PDB file of C-alpha atoms in Angstrom:
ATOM      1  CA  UNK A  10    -133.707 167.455-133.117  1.00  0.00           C
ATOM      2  CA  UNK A  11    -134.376 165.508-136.061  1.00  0.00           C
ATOM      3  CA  UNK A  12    -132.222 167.925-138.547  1.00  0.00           C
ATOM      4  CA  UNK A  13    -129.375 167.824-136.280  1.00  0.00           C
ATOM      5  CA  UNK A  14    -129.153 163.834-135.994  1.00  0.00           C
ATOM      6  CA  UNK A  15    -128.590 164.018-139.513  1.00  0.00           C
ATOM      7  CA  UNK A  16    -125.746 166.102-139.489  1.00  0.00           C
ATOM      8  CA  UNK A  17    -123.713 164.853-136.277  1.00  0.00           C
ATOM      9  CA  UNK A  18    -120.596 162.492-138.038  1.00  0.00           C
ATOM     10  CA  UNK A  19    -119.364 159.883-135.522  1.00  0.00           C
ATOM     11  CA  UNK A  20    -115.408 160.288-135.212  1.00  0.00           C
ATOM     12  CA  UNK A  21    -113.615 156.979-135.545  1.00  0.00           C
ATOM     13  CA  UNK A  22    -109.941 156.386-134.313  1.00  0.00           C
ATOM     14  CA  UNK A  23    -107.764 153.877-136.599  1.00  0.00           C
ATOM     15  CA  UNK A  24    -104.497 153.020-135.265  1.00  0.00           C
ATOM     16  CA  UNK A  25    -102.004 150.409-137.198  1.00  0.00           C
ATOM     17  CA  UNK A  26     -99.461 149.730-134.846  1.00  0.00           C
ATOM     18  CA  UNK A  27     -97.434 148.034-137.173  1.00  0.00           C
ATOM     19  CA  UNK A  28     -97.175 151.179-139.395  1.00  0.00           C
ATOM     20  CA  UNK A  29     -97.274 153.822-136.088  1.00  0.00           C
ATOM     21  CA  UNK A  30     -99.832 155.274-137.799  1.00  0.00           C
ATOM     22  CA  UNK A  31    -102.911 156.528-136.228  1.00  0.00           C
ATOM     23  CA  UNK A  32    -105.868 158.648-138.145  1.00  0.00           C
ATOM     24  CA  UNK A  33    -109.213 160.273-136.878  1.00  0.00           C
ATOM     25  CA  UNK A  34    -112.015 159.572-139.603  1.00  0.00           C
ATOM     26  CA  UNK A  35    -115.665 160.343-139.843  1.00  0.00           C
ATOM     27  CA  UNK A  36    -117.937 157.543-140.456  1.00  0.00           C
ATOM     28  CA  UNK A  37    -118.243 158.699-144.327  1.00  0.00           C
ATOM     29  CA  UNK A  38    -114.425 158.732-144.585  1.00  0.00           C
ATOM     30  CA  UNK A  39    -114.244 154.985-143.416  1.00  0.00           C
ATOM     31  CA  UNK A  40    -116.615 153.608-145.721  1.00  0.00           C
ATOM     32  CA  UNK A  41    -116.407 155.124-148.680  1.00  0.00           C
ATOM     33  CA  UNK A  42    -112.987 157.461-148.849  1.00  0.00           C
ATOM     34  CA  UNK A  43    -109.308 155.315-148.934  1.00  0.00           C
ATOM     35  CA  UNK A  44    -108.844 156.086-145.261  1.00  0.00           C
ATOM     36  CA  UNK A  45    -108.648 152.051-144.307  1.00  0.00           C
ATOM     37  CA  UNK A  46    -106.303 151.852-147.427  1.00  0.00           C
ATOM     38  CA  UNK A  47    -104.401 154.578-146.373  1.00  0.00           C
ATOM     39  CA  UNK A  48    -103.758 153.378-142.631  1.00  0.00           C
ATOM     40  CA  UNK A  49    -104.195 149.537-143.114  1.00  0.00           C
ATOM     41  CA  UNK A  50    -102.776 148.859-146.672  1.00  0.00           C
ATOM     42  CA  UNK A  51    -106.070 146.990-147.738  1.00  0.00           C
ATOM     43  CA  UNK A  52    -109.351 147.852-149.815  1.00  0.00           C
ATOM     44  CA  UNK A  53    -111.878 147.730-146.910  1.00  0.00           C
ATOM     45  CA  UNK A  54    -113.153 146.672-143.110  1.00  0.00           C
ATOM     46  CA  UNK A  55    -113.570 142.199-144.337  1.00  0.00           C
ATOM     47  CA  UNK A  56    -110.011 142.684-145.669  1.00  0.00           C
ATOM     48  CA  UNK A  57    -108.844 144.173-142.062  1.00  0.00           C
ATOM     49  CA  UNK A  58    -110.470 141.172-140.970  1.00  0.00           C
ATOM     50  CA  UNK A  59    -108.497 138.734-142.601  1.00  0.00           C
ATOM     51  CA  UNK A  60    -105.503 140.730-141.656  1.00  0.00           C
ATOM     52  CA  UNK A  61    -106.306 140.519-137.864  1.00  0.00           C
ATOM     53  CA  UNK A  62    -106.803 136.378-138.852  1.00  0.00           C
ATOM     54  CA  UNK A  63    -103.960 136.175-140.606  1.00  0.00           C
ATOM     55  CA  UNK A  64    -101.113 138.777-140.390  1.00  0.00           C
ATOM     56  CA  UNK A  65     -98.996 137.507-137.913  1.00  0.00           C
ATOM     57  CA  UNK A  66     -96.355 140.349-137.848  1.00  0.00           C
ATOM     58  CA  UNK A  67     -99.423 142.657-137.373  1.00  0.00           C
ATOM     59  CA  UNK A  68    -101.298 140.727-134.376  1.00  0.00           C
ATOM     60  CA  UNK A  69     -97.762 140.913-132.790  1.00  0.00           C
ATOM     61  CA  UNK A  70     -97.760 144.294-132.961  1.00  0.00           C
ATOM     62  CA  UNK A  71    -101.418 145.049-131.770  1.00  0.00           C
ATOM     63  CA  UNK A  72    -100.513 142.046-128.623  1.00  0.00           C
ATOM     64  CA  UNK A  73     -97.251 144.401-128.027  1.00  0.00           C
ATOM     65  CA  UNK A  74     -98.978 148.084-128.048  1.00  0.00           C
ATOM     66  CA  UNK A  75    -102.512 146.733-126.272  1.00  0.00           C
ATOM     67  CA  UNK A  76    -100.653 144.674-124.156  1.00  0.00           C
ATOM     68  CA  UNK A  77    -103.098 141.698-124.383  1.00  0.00           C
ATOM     69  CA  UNK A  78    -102.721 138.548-126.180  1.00  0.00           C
ATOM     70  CA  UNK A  79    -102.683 137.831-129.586  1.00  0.00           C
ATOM     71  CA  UNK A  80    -106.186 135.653-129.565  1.00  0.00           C
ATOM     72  CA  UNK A  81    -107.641 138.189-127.860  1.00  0.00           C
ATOM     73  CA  UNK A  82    -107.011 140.847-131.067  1.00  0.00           C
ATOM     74  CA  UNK A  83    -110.652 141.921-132.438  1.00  0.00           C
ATOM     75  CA  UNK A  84    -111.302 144.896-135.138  1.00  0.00           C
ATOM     76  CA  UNK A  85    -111.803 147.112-132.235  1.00  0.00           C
ATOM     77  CA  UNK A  86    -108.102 146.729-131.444  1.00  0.00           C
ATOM     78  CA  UNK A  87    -107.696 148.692-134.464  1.00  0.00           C
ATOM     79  CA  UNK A  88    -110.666 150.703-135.018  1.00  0.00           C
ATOM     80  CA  UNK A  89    -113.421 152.346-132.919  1.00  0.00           C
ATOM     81  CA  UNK A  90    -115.181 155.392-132.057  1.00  0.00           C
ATOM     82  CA  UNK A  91    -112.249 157.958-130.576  1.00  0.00           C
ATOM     83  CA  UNK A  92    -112.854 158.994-126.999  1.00  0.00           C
ATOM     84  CA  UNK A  93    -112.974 162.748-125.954  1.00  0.00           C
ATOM     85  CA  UNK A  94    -109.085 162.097-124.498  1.00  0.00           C
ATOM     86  CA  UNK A  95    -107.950 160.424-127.999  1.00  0.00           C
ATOM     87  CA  UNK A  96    -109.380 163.663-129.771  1.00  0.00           C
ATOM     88  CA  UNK A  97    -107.305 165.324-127.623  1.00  0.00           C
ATOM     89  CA  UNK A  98    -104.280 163.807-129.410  1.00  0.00           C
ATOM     90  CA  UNK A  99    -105.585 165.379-132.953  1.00  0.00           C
ATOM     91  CA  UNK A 100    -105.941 168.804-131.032  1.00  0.00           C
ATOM     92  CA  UNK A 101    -102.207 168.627-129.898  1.00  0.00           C
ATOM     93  CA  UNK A 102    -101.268 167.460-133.877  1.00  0.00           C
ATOM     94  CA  UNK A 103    -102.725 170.435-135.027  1.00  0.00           C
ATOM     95  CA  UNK A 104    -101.690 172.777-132.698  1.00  0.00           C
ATOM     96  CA  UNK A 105     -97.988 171.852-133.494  1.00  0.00           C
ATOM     97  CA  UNK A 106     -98.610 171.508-137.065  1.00  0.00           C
ATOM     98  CA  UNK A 107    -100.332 175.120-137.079  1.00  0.00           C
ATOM     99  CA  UNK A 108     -97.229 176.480-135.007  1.00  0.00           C
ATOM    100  CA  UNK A 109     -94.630 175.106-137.600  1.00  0.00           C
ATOM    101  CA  UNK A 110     -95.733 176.556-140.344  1.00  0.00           C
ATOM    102  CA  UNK A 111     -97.295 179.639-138.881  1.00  0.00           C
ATOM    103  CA  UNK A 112     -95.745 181.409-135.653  1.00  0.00           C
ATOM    104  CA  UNK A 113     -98.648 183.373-135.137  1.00  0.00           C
ATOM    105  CA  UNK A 114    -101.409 181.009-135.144  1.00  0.00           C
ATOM    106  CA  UNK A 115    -103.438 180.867-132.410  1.00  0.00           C
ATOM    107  CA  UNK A 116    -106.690 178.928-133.001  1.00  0.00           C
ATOM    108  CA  UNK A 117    -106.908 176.145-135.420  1.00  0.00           C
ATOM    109  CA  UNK A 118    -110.119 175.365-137.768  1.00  0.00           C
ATOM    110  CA  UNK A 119    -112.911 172.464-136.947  1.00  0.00           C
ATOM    111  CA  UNK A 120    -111.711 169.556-138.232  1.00  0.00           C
ATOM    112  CA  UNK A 121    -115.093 167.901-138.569  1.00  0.00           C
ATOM    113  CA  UNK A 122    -118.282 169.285-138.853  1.00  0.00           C
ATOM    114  CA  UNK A 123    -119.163 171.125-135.787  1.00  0.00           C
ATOM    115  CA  UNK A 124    -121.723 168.536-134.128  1.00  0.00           C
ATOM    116  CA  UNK A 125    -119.907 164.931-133.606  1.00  0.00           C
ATOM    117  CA  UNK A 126    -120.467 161.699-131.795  1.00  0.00           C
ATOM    118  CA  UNK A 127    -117.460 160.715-129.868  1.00  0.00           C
ATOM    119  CA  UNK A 128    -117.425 157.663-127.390  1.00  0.00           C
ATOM    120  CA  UNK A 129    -118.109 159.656-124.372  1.00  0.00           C
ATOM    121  CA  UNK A 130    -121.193 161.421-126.162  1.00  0.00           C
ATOM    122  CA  UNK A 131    -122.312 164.468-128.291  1.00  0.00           C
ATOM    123  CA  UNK A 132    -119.967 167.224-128.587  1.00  0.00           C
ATOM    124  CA  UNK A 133    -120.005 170.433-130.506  1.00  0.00           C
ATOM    125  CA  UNK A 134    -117.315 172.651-131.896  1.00  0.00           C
ATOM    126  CA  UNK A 135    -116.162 176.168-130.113  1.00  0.00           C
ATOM    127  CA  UNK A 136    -114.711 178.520-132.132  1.00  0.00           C
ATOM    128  CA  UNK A 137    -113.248 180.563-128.662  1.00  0.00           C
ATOM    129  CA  UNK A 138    -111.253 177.665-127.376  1.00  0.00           C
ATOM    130  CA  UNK A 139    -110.704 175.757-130.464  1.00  0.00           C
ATOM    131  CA  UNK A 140    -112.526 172.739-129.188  1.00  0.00           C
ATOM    132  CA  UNK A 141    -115.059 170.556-128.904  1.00  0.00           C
ATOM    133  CA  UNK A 142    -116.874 170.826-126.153  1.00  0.00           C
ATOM    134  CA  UNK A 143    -120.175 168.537-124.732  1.00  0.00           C
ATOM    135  CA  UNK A 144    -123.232 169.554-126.774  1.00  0.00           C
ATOM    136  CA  UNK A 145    -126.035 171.619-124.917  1.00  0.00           C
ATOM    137  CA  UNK A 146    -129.657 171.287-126.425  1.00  0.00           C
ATOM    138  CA  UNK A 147    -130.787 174.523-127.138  1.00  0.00           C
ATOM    139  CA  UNK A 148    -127.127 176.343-127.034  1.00  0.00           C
TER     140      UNK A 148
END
């Protein structure tokens, strides 16, 4: 069990609702790729931080899509380990993305490794349904 700790990648949803962006990320691509640059605008997680202090025009638009209010914005407004149902969303993406540029497709490739950590638990990839599905030890 040991080797496969190691290799399981916790997915992380980031969602800038100021930008209607939203990005699935691996804990590696957080911290050390541009992935907060490329959804936030700023160099790393203290920055976001200041931007949740300080960015009015973005607290206003985290208050509007979370419905809560605008003291009550933390970095886990923004960014936090995806769900099973918010992966969901990225299966959808790339289904639709696969079918534009390629009528035929019918699977689409693991996007992360095949082992990840999601909110609701351990899941691991299946090549037959194109999805991840809740890891069996011993499978």
């Amino acid at each position: 069990m040991l080797r496969l700790k190691n290799s399981i990648e916790t997915i992380y949803i980031l969602v800038n609702p100021e930008k209607d962006i939203v990005k699935f990320a691996t804990d590696y691509q957080v911290r050390y790729e541009d992935t907060i640059k490329d959804v936030f605008g700023v160099a790393c997680i203290s920055d976001l931080h200041m931007m949740l202090q300080f960015n009015k025009g973005f607290q206003e638009s985290i208050s509007k899509r979370n419905g809560n209010k605008e003291n009550k914005i933390s970095l886990d407004s923004v960014i936090r380990v995806a769900s099973k149902e918010e992966l969901l969303q990225l299966k959808k993406q790339l289904t639709n993305d696969q079918q534009t540029s390629d009528n035929n497709a019918s699977s689409i490739t693991c996007p992360f490794n095949t082992v990840i950590q999601l909110r609701d638990g351990i899941f691991q990839w299946d090549d037959n349904h194109s999805a991840y599905i809740p890891y069996k030890q011993g499978a």
